[in-house]
Amino acid sequence: MSKLEAILSQEVEAEIQAVLQEAKAKAEALRSEAKAKAEGLLSARKRALEASLQAAIRRAESAGELLLATARTEAKGEVLSQVKAKVEEALRALPDSPDWPQVLRKLAEEALAALGEPEALASHPDNLPHLEGLARERGLELRADPALRLGVRAIGKGGRTQVENALLSRLERAWDALSSKVAQVVWG
């Protein structure tokens, strides 16, 4: 039996080698497949992370641009507010100017022209002496109104209609158009 044993042993050894080769081939195929899947997952994850990074960069850039635009807008608003404050300051200083009586008369004439039948003019008590000549010419009563430092109010017959013509209120009404012109001059 030794020959038979040797033959069987060779066959078993050959079968073992064949099974071992098949197992190695399957293991190599599984390893290659796993490696390919891992590389694919790694590559996909890397692309996803790169896309997330780019999206985060775009968001950060957009946020930065928005903050910059907001800061510029706020700065422009502050500059326009400062300009308006300087204009208001200059208007408040007009009563001390030698030209104030003519400015006040012009304001009064504009207000009176808007009324059909005026009976009185009202203004700050300090302004009344500058309006006496106009009031005499037109037969109007002068009335003191401490709130009207920078303007006048023409009062119609019976007091039912009134037209106020004051520098600060005119500035307020015209500020949108004026601020656009100021912005154009300052920032082009």
PDB file of C-alpha atoms in Angstrom:
ATOM      1  CA  MET A   1       0.000   0.000   0.000  1.00  0.00           C
ATOM      2  CA  SER A   2       2.776   2.246   0.116  1.00  0.00           C
ATOM      3  CA  LYS A   3       2.497   2.901  -3.561  1.00  0.00           C
ATOM      4  CA  LEU A   4      -1.189   3.494  -3.185  1.00  0.00           C
ATOM      5  CA  GLU A   5      -0.494   5.614  -0.229  1.00  0.00           C
ATOM      6  CA  ALA A   6       2.018   7.638  -2.163  1.00  0.00           C
ATOM      7  CA  ILE A   7      -0.416   8.090  -5.064  1.00  0.00           C
ATOM      8  CA  LEU A   8      -3.220   9.129  -2.706  1.00  0.00           C
ATOM      9  CA  SER A   9      -0.888  11.368  -0.846  1.00  0.00           C
ATOM     10  CA  GLN A  10       0.149  13.015  -4.133  1.00  0.00           C
ATOM     11  CA  GLU A  11      -3.473  13.423  -5.167  1.00  0.00           C
ATOM     12  CA  VAL A  12      -4.421  14.857  -1.802  1.00  0.00           C
ATOM     13  CA  GLU A  13      -1.394  17.154  -1.953  1.00  0.00           C
ATOM     14  CA  ALA A  14      -2.369  18.237  -5.489  1.00  0.00           C
ATOM     15  CA  GLU A  15      -5.934  18.825  -4.364  1.00  0.00           C
ATOM     16  CA  ILE A  16      -4.737  20.787  -1.358  1.00  0.00           C
ATOM     17  CA  GLN A  17      -2.485  22.858  -3.647  1.00  0.00           C
ATOM     18  CA  ALA A  18      -5.392  23.432  -6.053  1.00  0.00           C
ATOM     19  CA  VAL A  19      -7.728  24.479  -3.189  1.00  0.00           C
ATOM     20  CA  LEU A  20      -4.951  26.640  -1.765  1.00  0.00           C
ATOM     21  CA  GLN A  21      -4.345  28.281  -5.173  1.00  0.00           C
ATOM     22  CA  GLU A  22      -8.077  28.826  -5.608  1.00  0.00           C
ATOM     23  CA  ALA A  23      -8.323  30.303  -2.085  1.00  0.00           C
ATOM     24  CA  LYS A  24      -5.321  32.562  -2.775  1.00  0.00           C
ATOM     25  CA  ALA A  25      -6.891  33.703  -6.051  1.00  0.00           C
ATOM     26  CA  LYS A  26     -10.218  34.378  -4.323  1.00  0.00           C
ATOM     27  CA  ALA A  27      -8.443  36.171  -1.477  1.00  0.00           C
ATOM     28  CA  GLU A  28      -6.481  38.270  -3.993  1.00  0.00           C
ATOM     29  CA  ALA A  29      -9.691  39.065  -5.896  1.00  0.00           C
ATOM     30  CA  LEU A  30     -11.450  40.030  -2.648  1.00  0.00           C
ATOM     31  CA  ARG A  31      -8.441  42.133  -1.595  1.00  0.00           C
ATOM     32  CA  SER A  32      -8.348  43.858  -4.996  1.00  0.00           C
ATOM     33  CA  GLU A  33     -12.099  44.444  -4.895  1.00  0.00           C
ATOM     34  CA  ALA A  34     -11.903  45.781  -1.318  1.00  0.00           C
ATOM     35  CA  LYS A  35      -8.954  47.995  -2.261  1.00  0.00           C
ATOM     36  CA  ALA A  36     -10.833  49.347  -5.300  1.00  0.00           C
ATOM     37  CA  LYS A  37     -13.923  50.002  -3.167  1.00  0.00           C
ATOM     38  CA  ALA A  38     -11.823  51.677  -0.460  1.00  0.00           C
ATOM     39  CA  GLU A  39     -10.047  53.824  -3.038  1.00  0.00           C
ATOM     40  CA  GLY A  40     -13.414  54.718  -4.608  1.00  0.00           C
ATOM     41  CA  LEU A  41     -14.880  55.619  -1.200  1.00  0.00           C
ATOM     42  CA  LEU A  42     -11.757  57.564  -0.320  1.00  0.00           C
ATOM     43  CA  SER A  43     -11.830  59.381  -3.650  1.00  0.00           C
ATOM     44  CA  ALA A  44     -15.563  60.143  -3.299  1.00  0.00           C
ATOM     45  CA  ARG A  45     -15.059  61.367   0.258  1.00  0.00           C
ATOM     46  CA  LYS A  46     -12.119  63.503  -0.857  1.00  0.00           C
ATOM     47  CA  ARG A  47     -14.223  65.041  -3.650  1.00  0.00           C
ATOM     48  CA  ALA A  48     -17.078  65.672  -1.195  1.00  0.00           C
ATOM     49  CA  LEU A  49     -14.697  67.328   1.262  1.00  0.00           C
ATOM     50  CA  GLU A  50     -13.169  69.426  -1.526  1.00  0.00           C
ATOM     51  CA  ALA A  51     -16.657  70.468  -2.654  1.00  0.00           C
ATOM     52  CA  SER A  52     -17.587  71.325   0.956  1.00  0.00           C
ATOM     53  CA  LEU A  53     -14.380  73.319   1.317  1.00  0.00           C
ATOM     54  CA  GLN A  54     -15.061  75.255  -1.898  1.00  0.00           C
ATOM     55  CA  ALA A  55     -18.655  75.913  -0.809  1.00  0.00           C
ATOM     56  CA  ALA A  56     -17.420  77.122   2.590  1.00  0.00           C
ATOM     57  CA  ILE A  57     -14.887  79.383   0.874  1.00  0.00           C
ATOM     58  CA  ARG A  58     -17.616  80.819  -1.391  1.00  0.00           C
ATOM     59  CA  ARG A  59     -19.886  81.392   1.618  1.00  0.00           C
ATOM     60  CA  ALA A  60     -17.058  83.078   3.524  1.00  0.00           C
ATOM     61  CA  GLU A  61     -16.242  85.274   0.513  1.00  0.00           C
ATOM     62  CA  SER A  62     -19.918  86.190   0.109  1.00  0.00           C
ATOM     63  CA  ALA A  63     -20.211  86.979   3.810  1.00  0.00           C
ATOM     64  CA  GLY A  64     -17.063  89.093   3.590  1.00  0.00           C
ATOM     65  CA  GLU A  65     -18.376  90.956   0.559  1.00  0.00           C
ATOM     66  CA  LEU A  66     -21.690  91.538   2.341  1.00  0.00           C
ATOM     67  CA  LEU A  67     -19.918  92.833   5.443  1.00  0.00           C
ATOM     68  CA  LEU A  68     -17.781  95.115   3.292  1.00  0.00           C
ATOM     69  CA  ALA A  69     -20.819  96.417   1.401  1.00  0.00           C
ATOM     70  CA  THR A  70     -22.647  96.970   4.699  1.00  0.00           C
ATOM     71  CA  ALA A  71     -19.658  98.800   6.159  1.00  0.00           C
ATOM     72  CA  ARG A  72     -19.399 100.990   3.057  1.00  0.00           C
ATOM     73  CA  THR A  73     -23.120 101.757   3.174  1.00  0.00           C
ATOM     74  CA  GLU A  74     -22.921 102.608   6.868  1.00  0.00           C
ATOM     75  CA  ALA A  75     -19.876 104.801   6.240  1.00  0.00           C
ATOM     76  CA  LYS A  76     -21.687 106.594   3.417  1.00  0.00           C
ATOM     77  CA  GLY A  77     -24.706 107.042   5.664  1.00  0.00           C
ATOM     78  CA  GLU A  78     -22.495 108.496   8.381  1.00  0.00           C
ATOM     79  CA  VAL A  79     -20.864 110.881   5.915  1.00  0.00           C
ATOM     80  CA  LEU A  80     -24.270 112.000   4.615  1.00  0.00           C
ATOM     81  CA  SER A  81     -25.483 112.459   8.204  1.00  0.00           C
ATOM     82  CA  GLN A  82     -22.441 114.597   8.939  1.00  0.00           C
ATOM     83  CA  VAL A  83     -23.058 116.682   5.817  1.00  0.00           C
ATOM     84  CA  LYS A  84     -26.702 117.155   6.806  1.00  0.00           C
ATOM     85  CA  ALA A  85     -25.665 118.146  10.337  1.00  0.00           C
ATOM     86  CA  LYS A  86     -23.239 120.724   8.918  1.00  0.00           C
ATOM     87  CA  VAL A  87     -25.955 122.124   6.643  1.00  0.00           C
ATOM     88  CA  GLU A  88     -28.379 122.337   9.584  1.00  0.00           C
ATOM     89  CA  GLU A  89     -25.675 124.059  11.625  1.00  0.00           C
ATOM     90  CA  ALA A  90     -25.111 126.578   8.820  1.00  0.00           C
ATOM     91  CA  LEU A  91     -28.873 127.194   8.575  1.00  0.00           C
ATOM     92  CA  ARG A  92     -29.145 127.732  12.336  1.00  0.00           C
ATOM     93  CA  ALA A  93     -26.355 130.321  12.092  1.00  0.00           C
ATOM     94  CA  LEU A  94     -28.186 132.332   9.386  1.00  0.00           C
ATOM     95  CA  PRO A  95     -30.083 134.596  11.827  1.00  0.00           C
ATOM     96  CA  ASP A  96     -26.696 135.993  12.871  1.00  0.00           C
ATOM     97  CA  SER A  97     -25.823 136.773   9.252  1.00  0.00           C
ATOM     98  CA  PRO A  98     -26.276 140.243   7.739  1.00  0.00           C
ATOM     99  CA  ASP A  99     -28.228 138.565   4.904  1.00  0.00           C
ATOM    100  CA  TRP A 100     -30.846 137.144   7.282  1.00  0.00           C
ATOM    101  CA  PRO A 101     -33.421 139.964   6.845  1.00  0.00           C
ATOM    102  CA  GLN A 102     -33.472 139.410   3.061  1.00  0.00           C
ATOM    103  CA  VAL A 103     -33.683 135.623   3.470  1.00  0.00           C
ATOM    104  CA  LEU A 104     -36.516 135.995   5.969  1.00  0.00           C
ATOM    105  CA  ARG A 105     -38.390 138.445   3.701  1.00  0.00           C
ATOM    106  CA  LYS A 106     -38.050 136.013   0.779  1.00  0.00           C
ATOM    107  CA  LEU A 107     -39.427 133.159   2.915  1.00  0.00           C
ATOM    108  CA  ALA A 108     -42.345 135.387   3.956  1.00  0.00           C
ATOM    109  CA  GLU A 109     -43.100 136.461   0.376  1.00  0.00           C
ATOM    110  CA  GLU A 110     -43.127 132.817  -0.788  1.00  0.00           C
ATOM    111  CA  ALA A 111     -45.497 131.835   2.025  1.00  0.00           C
ATOM    112  CA  LEU A 112     -47.798 134.805   1.368  1.00  0.00           C
ATOM    113  CA  ALA A 113     -47.903 134.038  -2.364  1.00  0.00           C
ATOM    114  CA  ALA A 114     -49.284 130.593  -1.563  1.00  0.00           C
ATOM    115  CA  LEU A 115     -52.303 132.073   0.261  1.00  0.00           C
ATOM    116  CA  GLY A 116     -55.220 133.791  -1.401  1.00  0.00           C
ATOM    117  CA  GLU A 117     -56.068 136.258   1.364  1.00  0.00           C
ATOM    118  CA  PRO A 118     -53.403 136.462   4.096  1.00  0.00           C
ATOM    119  CA  GLU A 119     -54.153 138.294   7.307  1.00  0.00           C
ATOM    120  CA  ALA A 120     -51.037 137.668   9.411  1.00  0.00           C
ATOM    121  CA  LEU A 121     -47.425 136.579   9.466  1.00  0.00           C
ATOM    122  CA  ALA A 122     -45.971 134.576  12.343  1.00  0.00           C
ATOM    123  CA  SER A 123     -42.292 134.099  13.147  1.00  0.00           C
ATOM    124  CA  HIS A 124     -39.837 133.980  16.045  1.00  0.00           C
ATOM    125  CA  PRO A 125     -39.948 137.161  18.188  1.00  0.00           C
ATOM    126  CA  ASP A 126     -36.359 138.015  17.121  1.00  0.00           C
ATOM    127  CA  ASN A 127     -37.471 137.937  13.466  1.00  0.00           C
ATOM    128  CA  LEU A 128     -40.472 140.252  13.800  1.00  0.00           C
ATOM    129  CA  PRO A 129     -38.513 143.526  13.428  1.00  0.00           C
ATOM    130  CA  HIS A 130     -37.223 142.275  10.042  1.00  0.00           C
ATOM    131  CA  LEU A 131     -40.802 141.608   8.896  1.00  0.00           C
ATOM    132  CA  GLU A 132     -42.394 144.897  10.014  1.00  0.00           C
ATOM    133  CA  GLY A 133     -41.882 146.644   6.662  1.00  0.00           C
ATOM    134  CA  LEU A 134     -43.455 143.778   4.691  1.00  0.00           C
ATOM    135  CA  ALA A 135     -46.344 143.547   7.163  1.00  0.00           C
ATOM    136  CA  ARG A 136     -47.031 147.304   6.843  1.00  0.00           C
ATOM    137  CA  GLU A 137     -46.878 147.141   3.013  1.00  0.00           C
ATOM    138  CA  ARG A 138     -49.412 144.318   2.913  1.00  0.00           C
ATOM    139  CA  GLY A 139     -51.546 145.323   5.872  1.00  0.00           C
ATOM    140  CA  LEU A 140     -50.711 142.180   7.846  1.00  0.00           C
ATOM    141  CA  GLU A 141     -50.652 141.504  11.543  1.00  0.00           C
ATOM    142  CA  LEU A 142     -47.380 140.163  13.004  1.00  0.00           C
ATOM    143  CA  ARG A 143     -47.565 137.314  15.512  1.00  0.00           C
ATOM    144  CA  ALA A 144     -44.780 135.886  17.645  1.00  0.00           C
ATOM    145  CA  ASP A 145     -44.129 132.135  17.483  1.00  0.00           C
ATOM    146  CA  PRO A 146     -40.928 131.030  19.281  1.00  0.00           C
ATOM    147  CA  ALA A 147     -40.917 127.722  17.338  1.00  0.00           C
ATOM    148  CA  LEU A 148     -40.348 129.518  14.017  1.00  0.00           C
ATOM    149  CA  ARG A 149     -36.718 130.590  14.511  1.00  0.00           C
ATOM    150  CA  LEU A 150     -35.731 129.792  10.915  1.00  0.00           C
ATOM    151  CA  GLY A 151     -38.884 130.639   9.030  1.00  0.00           C
ATOM    152  CA  VAL A 152     -42.335 132.151   8.837  1.00  0.00           C
ATOM    153  CA  ARG A 153     -45.966 131.120   8.744  1.00  0.00           C
ATOM    154  CA  ALA A 154     -48.450 133.004   6.600  1.00  0.00           C
ATOM    155  CA  ILE A 155     -51.940 132.838   8.081  1.00  0.00           C
ATOM    156  CA  GLY A 156     -55.030 133.217   5.917  1.00  0.00           C
ATOM    157  CA  LYS A 157     -58.240 135.127   6.764  1.00  0.00           C
ATOM    158  CA  GLY A 158     -59.938 133.589   9.768  1.00  0.00           C
ATOM    159  CA  GLY A 159     -56.856 131.480  10.553  1.00  0.00           C
ATOM    160  CA  ARG A 160     -58.215 128.468   8.633  1.00  0.00           C
ATOM    161  CA  THR A 161     -55.345 128.216   6.189  1.00  0.00           C
ATOM    162  CA  GLN A 162     -51.679 128.470   6.982  1.00  0.00           C
ATOM    163  CA  VAL A 163     -48.509 128.102   4.959  1.00  0.00           C
ATOM    164  CA  GLU A 164     -45.254 127.528   6.789  1.00  0.00           C
ATOM    165  CA  ASN A 165     -41.994 128.248   5.037  1.00  0.00           C
ATOM    166  CA  ALA A 166     -39.052 127.288   7.273  1.00  0.00           C
ATOM    167  CA  LEU A 167     -35.511 126.439   6.270  1.00  0.00           C
ATOM    168  CA  LEU A 168     -35.171 123.199   8.273  1.00  0.00           C
ATOM    169  CA  SER A 169     -38.468 121.791   7.002  1.00  0.00           C
ATOM    170  CA  ARG A 170     -37.457 122.695   3.440  1.00  0.00           C
ATOM    171  CA  LEU A 171     -34.171 120.882   3.988  1.00  0.00           C
ATOM    172  CA  GLU A 172     -36.052 117.802   5.234  1.00  0.00           C
ATOM    173  CA  ARG A 173     -38.332 117.792   2.196  1.00  0.00           C
ATOM    174  CA  ALA A 174     -35.411 118.205  -0.206  1.00  0.00           C
ATOM    175  CA  TRP A 175     -32.909 115.968   1.608  1.00  0.00           C
ATOM    176  CA  ASP A 176     -33.434 112.821  -0.495  1.00  0.00           C
ATOM    177  CA  ALA A 177     -32.627 114.680  -3.711  1.00  0.00           C
ATOM    178  CA  LEU A 178     -29.846 116.690  -2.079  1.00  0.00           C
ATOM    179  CA  SER A 179     -28.230 113.650  -0.472  1.00  0.00           C
ATOM    180  CA  SER A 180     -28.153 111.917  -3.858  1.00  0.00           C
ATOM    181  CA  LYS A 181     -26.331 114.920  -5.299  1.00  0.00           C
ATOM    182  CA  VAL A 182     -23.940 115.012  -2.345  1.00  0.00           C
ATOM    183  CA  ALA A 183     -23.241 111.290  -2.773  1.00  0.00           C
ATOM    184  CA  GLN A 184     -22.590 111.830  -6.475  1.00  0.00           C
ATOM    185  CA  VAL A 185     -20.122 114.639  -5.724  1.00  0.00           C
ATOM    186  CA  VAL A 186     -18.360 112.737  -2.941  1.00  0.00           C
ATOM    187  CA  TRP A 187     -18.266 109.221  -4.407  1.00  0.00           C
ATOM    188  CA  GLY A 188     -18.761 109.883  -8.101  1.00  0.00           C
TER     189      GLY A 188
END
